[in-house]
mmCIF file of C-alpha atoms in Angstrom:
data_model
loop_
_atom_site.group_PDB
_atom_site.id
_atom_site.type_symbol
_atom_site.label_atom_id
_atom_site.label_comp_id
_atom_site.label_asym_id
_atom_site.label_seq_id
_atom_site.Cartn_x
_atom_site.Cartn_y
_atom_site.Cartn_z
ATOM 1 C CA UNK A 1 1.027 -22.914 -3.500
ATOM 2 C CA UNK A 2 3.949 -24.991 -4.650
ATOM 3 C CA UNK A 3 6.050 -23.308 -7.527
ATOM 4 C CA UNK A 4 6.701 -26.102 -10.144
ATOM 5 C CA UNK A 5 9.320 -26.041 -13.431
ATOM 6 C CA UNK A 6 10.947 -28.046 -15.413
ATOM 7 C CA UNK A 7 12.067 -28.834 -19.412
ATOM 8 C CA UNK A 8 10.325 -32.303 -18.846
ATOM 9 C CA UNK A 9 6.748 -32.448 -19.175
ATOM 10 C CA UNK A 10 5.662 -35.794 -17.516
ATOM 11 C CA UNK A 11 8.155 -35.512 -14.479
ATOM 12 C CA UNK A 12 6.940 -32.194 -13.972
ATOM 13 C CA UNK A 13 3.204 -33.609 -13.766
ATOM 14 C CA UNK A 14 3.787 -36.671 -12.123
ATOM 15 C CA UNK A 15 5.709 -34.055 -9.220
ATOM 16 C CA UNK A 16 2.039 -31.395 -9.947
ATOM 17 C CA UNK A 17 0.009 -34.948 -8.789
ATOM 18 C CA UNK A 18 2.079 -35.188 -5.819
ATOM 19 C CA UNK A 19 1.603 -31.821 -4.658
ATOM 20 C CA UNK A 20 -2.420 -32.065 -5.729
ATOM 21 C CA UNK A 21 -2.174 -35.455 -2.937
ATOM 22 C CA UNK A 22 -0.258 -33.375 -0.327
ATOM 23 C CA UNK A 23 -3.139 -31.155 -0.199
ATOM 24 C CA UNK A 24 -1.297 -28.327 -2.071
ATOM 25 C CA UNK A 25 -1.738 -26.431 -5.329
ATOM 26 C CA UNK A 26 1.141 -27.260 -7.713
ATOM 27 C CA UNK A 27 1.681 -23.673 -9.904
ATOM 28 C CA UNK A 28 3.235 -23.885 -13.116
ATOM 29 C CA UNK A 29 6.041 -21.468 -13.237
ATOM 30 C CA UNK A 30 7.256 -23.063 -17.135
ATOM 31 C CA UNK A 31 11.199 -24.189 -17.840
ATOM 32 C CA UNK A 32 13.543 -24.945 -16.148
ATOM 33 C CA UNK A 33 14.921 -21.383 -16.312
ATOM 34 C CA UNK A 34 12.465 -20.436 -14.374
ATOM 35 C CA UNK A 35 14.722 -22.326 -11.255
ATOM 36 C CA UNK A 36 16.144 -19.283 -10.394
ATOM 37 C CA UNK A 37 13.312 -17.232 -9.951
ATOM 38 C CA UNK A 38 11.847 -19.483 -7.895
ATOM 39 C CA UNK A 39 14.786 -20.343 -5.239
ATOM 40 C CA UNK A 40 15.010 -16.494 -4.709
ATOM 41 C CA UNK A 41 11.516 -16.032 -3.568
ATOM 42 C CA UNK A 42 12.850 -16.815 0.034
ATOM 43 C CA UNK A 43 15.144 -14.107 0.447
ATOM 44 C CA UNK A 44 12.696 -11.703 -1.144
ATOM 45 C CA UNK A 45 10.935 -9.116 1.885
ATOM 46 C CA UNK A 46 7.476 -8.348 1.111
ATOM 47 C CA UNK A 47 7.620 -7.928 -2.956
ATOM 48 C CA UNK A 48 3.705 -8.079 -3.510
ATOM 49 C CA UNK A 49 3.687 -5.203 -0.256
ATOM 50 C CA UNK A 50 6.043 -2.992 -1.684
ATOM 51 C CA UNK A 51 3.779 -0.997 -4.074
ATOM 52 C CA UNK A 52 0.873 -0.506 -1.243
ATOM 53 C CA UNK A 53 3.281 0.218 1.220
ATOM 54 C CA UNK A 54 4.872 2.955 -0.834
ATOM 55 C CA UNK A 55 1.871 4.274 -2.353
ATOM 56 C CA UNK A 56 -0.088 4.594 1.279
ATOM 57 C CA UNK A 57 3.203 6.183 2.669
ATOM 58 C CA UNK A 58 2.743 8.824 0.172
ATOM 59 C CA UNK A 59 -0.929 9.426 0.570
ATOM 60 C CA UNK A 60 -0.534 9.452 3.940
ATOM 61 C CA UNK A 61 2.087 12.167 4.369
ATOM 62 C CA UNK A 62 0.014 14.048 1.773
ATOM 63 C CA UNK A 63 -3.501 14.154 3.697
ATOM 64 C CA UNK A 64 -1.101 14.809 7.338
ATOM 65 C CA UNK A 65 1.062 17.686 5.840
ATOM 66 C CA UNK A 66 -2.488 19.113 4.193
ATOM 67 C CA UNK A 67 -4.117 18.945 7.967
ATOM 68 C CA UNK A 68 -1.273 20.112 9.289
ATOM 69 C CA UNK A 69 -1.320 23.176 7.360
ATOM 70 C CA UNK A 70 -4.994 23.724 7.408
ATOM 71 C CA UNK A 71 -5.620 22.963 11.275
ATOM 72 C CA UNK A 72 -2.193 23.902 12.980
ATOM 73 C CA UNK A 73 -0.315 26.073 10.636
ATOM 74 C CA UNK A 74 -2.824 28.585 9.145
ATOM 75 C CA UNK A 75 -4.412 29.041 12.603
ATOM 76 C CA UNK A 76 -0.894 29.995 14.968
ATOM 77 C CA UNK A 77 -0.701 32.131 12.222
ATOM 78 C CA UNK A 78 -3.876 33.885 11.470
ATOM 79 C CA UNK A 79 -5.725 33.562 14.900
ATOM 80 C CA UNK A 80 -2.695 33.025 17.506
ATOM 81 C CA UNK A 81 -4.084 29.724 18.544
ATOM 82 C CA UNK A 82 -1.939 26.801 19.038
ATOM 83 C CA UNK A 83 -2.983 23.590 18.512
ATOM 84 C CA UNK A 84 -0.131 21.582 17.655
ATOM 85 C CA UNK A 85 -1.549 19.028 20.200
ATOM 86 C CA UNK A 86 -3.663 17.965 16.940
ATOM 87 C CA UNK A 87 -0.734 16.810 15.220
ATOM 88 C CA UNK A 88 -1.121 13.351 18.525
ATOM 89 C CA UNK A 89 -4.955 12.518 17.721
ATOM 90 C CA UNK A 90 -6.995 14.777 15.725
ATOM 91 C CA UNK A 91 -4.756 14.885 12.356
ATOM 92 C CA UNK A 92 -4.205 11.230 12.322
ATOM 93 C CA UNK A 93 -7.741 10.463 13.039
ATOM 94 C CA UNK A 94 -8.936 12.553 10.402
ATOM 95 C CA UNK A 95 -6.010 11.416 8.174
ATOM 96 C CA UNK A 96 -6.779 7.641 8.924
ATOM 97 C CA UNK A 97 -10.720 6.950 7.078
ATOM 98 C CA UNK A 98 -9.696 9.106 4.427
ATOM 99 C CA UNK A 99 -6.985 6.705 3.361
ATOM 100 C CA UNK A 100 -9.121 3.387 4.348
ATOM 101 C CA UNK A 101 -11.801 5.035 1.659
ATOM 102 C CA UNK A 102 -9.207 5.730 -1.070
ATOM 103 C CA UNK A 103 -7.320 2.357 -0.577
ATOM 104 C CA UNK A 104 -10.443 0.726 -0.503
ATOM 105 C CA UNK A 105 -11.361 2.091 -3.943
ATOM 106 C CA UNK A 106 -8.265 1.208 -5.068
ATOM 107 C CA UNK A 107 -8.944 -2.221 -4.394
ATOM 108 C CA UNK A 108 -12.098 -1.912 -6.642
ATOM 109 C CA UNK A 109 -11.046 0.075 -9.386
ATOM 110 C CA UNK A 110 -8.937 -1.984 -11.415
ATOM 111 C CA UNK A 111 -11.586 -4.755 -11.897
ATOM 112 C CA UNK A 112 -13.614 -1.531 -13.685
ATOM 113 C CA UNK A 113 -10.696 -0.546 -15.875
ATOM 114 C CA UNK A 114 -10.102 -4.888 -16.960
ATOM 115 C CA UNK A 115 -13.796 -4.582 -17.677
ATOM 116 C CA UNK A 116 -13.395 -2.111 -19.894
ATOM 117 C CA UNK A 117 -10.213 -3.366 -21.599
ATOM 118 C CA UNK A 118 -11.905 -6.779 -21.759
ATOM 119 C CA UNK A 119 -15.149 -5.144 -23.851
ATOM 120 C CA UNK A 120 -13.064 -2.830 -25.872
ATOM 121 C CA UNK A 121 -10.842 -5.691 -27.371
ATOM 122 C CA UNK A 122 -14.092 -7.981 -27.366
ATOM 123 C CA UNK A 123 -12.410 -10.950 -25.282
ATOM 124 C CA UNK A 124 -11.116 -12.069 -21.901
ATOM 125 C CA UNK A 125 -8.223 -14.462 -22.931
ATOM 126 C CA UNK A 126 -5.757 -11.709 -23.919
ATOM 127 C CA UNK A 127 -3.717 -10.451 -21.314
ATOM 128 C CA UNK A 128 -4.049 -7.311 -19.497
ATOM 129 C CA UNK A 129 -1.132 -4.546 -19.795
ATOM 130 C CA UNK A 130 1.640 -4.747 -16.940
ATOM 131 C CA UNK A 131 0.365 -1.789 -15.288
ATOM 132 C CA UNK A 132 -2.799 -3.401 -14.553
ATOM 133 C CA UNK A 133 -1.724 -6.696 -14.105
ATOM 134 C CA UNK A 134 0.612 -5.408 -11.337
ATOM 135 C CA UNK A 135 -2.400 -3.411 -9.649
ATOM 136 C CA UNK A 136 -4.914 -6.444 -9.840
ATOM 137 C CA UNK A 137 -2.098 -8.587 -8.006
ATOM 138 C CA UNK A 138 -1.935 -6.097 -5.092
ATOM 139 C CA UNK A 139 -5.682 -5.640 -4.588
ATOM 140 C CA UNK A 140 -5.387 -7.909 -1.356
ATOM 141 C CA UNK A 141 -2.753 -6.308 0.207
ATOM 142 C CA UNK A 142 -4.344 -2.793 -0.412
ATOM 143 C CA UNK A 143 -7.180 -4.237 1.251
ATOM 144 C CA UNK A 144 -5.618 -5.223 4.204
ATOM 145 C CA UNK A 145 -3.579 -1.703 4.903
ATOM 146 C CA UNK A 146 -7.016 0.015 4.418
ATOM 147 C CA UNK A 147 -8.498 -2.452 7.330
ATOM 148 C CA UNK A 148 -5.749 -1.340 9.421
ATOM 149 C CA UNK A 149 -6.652 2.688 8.659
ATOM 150 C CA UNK A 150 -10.073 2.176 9.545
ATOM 151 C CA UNK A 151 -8.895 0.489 12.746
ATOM 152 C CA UNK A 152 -6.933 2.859 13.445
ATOM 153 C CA UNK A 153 -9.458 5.474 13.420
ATOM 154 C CA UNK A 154 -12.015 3.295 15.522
ATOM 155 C CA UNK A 155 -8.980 3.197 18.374
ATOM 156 C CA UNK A 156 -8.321 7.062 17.989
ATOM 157 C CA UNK A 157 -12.531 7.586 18.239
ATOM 158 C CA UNK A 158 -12.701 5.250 21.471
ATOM 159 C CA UNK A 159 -10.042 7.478 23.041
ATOM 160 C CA UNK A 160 -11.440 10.667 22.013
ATOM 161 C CA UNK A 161 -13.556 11.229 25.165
ATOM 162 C CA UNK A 162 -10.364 10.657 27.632
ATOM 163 C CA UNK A 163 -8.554 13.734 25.664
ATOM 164 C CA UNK A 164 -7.778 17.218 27.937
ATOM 165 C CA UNK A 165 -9.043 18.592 25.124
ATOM 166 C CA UNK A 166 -12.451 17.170 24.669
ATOM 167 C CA UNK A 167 -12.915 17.383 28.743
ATOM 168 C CA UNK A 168 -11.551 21.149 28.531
ATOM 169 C CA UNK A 169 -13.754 21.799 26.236
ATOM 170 C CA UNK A 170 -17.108 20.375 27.778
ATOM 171 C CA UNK A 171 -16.583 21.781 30.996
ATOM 172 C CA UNK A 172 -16.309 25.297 29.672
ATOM 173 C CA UNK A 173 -19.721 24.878 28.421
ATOM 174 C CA UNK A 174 -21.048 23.361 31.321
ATOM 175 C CA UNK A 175 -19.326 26.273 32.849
ATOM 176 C CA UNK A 176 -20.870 28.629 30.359
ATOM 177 C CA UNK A 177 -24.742 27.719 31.202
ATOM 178 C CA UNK A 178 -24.505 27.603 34.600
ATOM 179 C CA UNK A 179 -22.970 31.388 34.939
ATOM 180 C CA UNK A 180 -25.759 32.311 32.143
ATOM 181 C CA UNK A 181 -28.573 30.240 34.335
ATOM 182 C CA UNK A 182 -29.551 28.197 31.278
ATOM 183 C CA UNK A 183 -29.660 25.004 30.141
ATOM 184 C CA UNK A 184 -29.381 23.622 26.770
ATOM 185 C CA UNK A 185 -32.640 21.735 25.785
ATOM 186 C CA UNK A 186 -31.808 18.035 24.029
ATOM 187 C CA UNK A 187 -31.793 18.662 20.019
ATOM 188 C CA UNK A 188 -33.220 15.331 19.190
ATOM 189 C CA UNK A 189 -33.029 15.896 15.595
ATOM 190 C CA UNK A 190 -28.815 16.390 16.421
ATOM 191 C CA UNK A 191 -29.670 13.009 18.378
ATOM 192 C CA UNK A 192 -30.618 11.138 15.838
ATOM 193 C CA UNK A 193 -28.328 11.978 13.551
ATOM 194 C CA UNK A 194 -25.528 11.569 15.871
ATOM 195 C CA UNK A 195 -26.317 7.902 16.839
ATOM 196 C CA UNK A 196 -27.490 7.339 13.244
ATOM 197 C CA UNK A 197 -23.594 8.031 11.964
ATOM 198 C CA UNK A 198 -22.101 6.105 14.488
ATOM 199 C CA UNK A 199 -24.621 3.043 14.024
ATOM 200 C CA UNK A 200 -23.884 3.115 10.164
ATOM 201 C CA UNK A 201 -20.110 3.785 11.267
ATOM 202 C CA UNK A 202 -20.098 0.527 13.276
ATOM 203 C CA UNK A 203 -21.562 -1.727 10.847
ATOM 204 C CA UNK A 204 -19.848 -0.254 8.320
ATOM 205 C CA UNK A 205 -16.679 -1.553 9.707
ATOM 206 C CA UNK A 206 -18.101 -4.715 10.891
ATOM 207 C CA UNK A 207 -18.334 -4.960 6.843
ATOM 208 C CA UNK A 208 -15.207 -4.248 6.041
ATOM 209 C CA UNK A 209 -13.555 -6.786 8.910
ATOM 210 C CA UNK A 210 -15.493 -9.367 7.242
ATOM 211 C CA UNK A 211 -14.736 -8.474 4.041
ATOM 212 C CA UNK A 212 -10.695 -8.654 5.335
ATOM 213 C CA UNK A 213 -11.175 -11.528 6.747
ATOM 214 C CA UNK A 214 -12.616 -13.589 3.469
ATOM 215 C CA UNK A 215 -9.838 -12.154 1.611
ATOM 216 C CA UNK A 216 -7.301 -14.141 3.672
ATOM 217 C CA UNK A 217 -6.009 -17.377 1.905
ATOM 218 C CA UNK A 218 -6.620 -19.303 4.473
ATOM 219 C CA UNK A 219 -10.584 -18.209 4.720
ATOM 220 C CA UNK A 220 -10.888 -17.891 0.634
ATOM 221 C CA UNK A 221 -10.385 -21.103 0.285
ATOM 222 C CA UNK A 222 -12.942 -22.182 2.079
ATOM 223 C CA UNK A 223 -15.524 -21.004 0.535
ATOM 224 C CA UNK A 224 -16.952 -21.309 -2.599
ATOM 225 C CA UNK A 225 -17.332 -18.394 -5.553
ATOM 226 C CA UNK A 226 -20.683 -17.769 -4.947
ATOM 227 C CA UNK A 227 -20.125 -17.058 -0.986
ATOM 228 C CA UNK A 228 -16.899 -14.708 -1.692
ATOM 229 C CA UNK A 229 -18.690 -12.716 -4.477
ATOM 230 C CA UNK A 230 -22.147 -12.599 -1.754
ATOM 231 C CA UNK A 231 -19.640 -10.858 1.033
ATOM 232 C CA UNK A 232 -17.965 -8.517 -1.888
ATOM 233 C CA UNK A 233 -21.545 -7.751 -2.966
ATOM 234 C CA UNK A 234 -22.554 -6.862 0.513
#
């Protein structure tokens, strides 16, 4: 996009052709007091990631300090166990799709609400209230930082098996059957519904690295309205 202003209507189109022949997309930005505004964007850091950034910050430390509490805390304290080690992988992997889910339904939400509003006042050409104007123009970027949660947790799952932990704690019950001379017969109905969550777990993020990848700018516009609405449908 190409920020246009100007008092003068006709230079300021015949400048909005130029831009349409570059192979750019003039944008309106009004007056000429709008010149300001515009030669600051440059110096600006991230102003459409601010809100997300802040708001998953606080989620975050939320949903850790609650596992913290619930896995590491309450159990030094009640059953003499220590597991701070939790606080590397487990925590953060547990921490991790909670947030993609709840950033992900932020991303959705607002269209609801500007339904609503829209049917309440009986049209679509009065504008929405600030609050969720501002929330509509971050859905994108709220997308994004939930892709990166859920990729997170797919790394911290992959890495699960190499853990002293997990190996610690297979061993002892390899350990376990072969002092007690028995073996644990395959629960196939465990077996299916192990592989079955991890299937739906794989294509569900195959889903949702599609979905982040038509929401880049460079992708979007690309494809038509019917194709982008087909992947959010999906």
């Amino acid at each position: 996009q190409v920020f246009v202003c100007g008092d003068d209507v006709e230079a300021k189109q015949m400048v909005m052709n130029i831009v349409r022949a570059l192979g750019l997309t003039p944008l309106d930005k009004g007056t000429i007091l709008a010149a300001q505004e515009i030669e600051n964007y440059p110096l600006q850091l991230f102003p459409m990631w601010k809100f997300p950034i802040i708001l998953s910050f606080v989620l975050t430390a939320f949903f850790f300090f609650y596992c913290l509490a619930l896995d590491v805390i309450y159990t030094y304290i009640y059953e003499k166990n220590n597991f701070s080690f939790f606080i590397a992988i487990t925590i953060p992997n547990r921490v991790c799709p909670v947030m993609a889910l709840i950033l992900l339904a932020l991303v959705y939400l607002p269209g609801i609400f500007a339904a609503i509003i829209q049917l309440y006042r009986g049209t679509k050409y009065r504008r929405f209230p600030d609050w969720l104007d501002k929330w509509m123009l971050c859905r994108k970027q709220l997308g994004l930082i939930a892709l990166a949660f859920a990729s997170l947790h797919v790394v911290f799952t992959l890495v699960t098996p190499m853990r002293a932990f997990v190996s610690w704690r297979t061993g002892k019950g390899i350990i376990s059957q072969a002092l007690n001379n028995k073996t644990e017969p395959l629960n196939h109905t465990n077996a299916w519904i192990s592989d079955s969550y991890l299937a739906l777990g794989i294509l569900g993020f195959f889903l949702f690295v599609l979905l982040g990848i038509t929401s880049l700018p460079s992708v979007s516009n690309n494809v038509n309205w019917r194709e982008f609405r087909f992947v959010q449908v999906r």
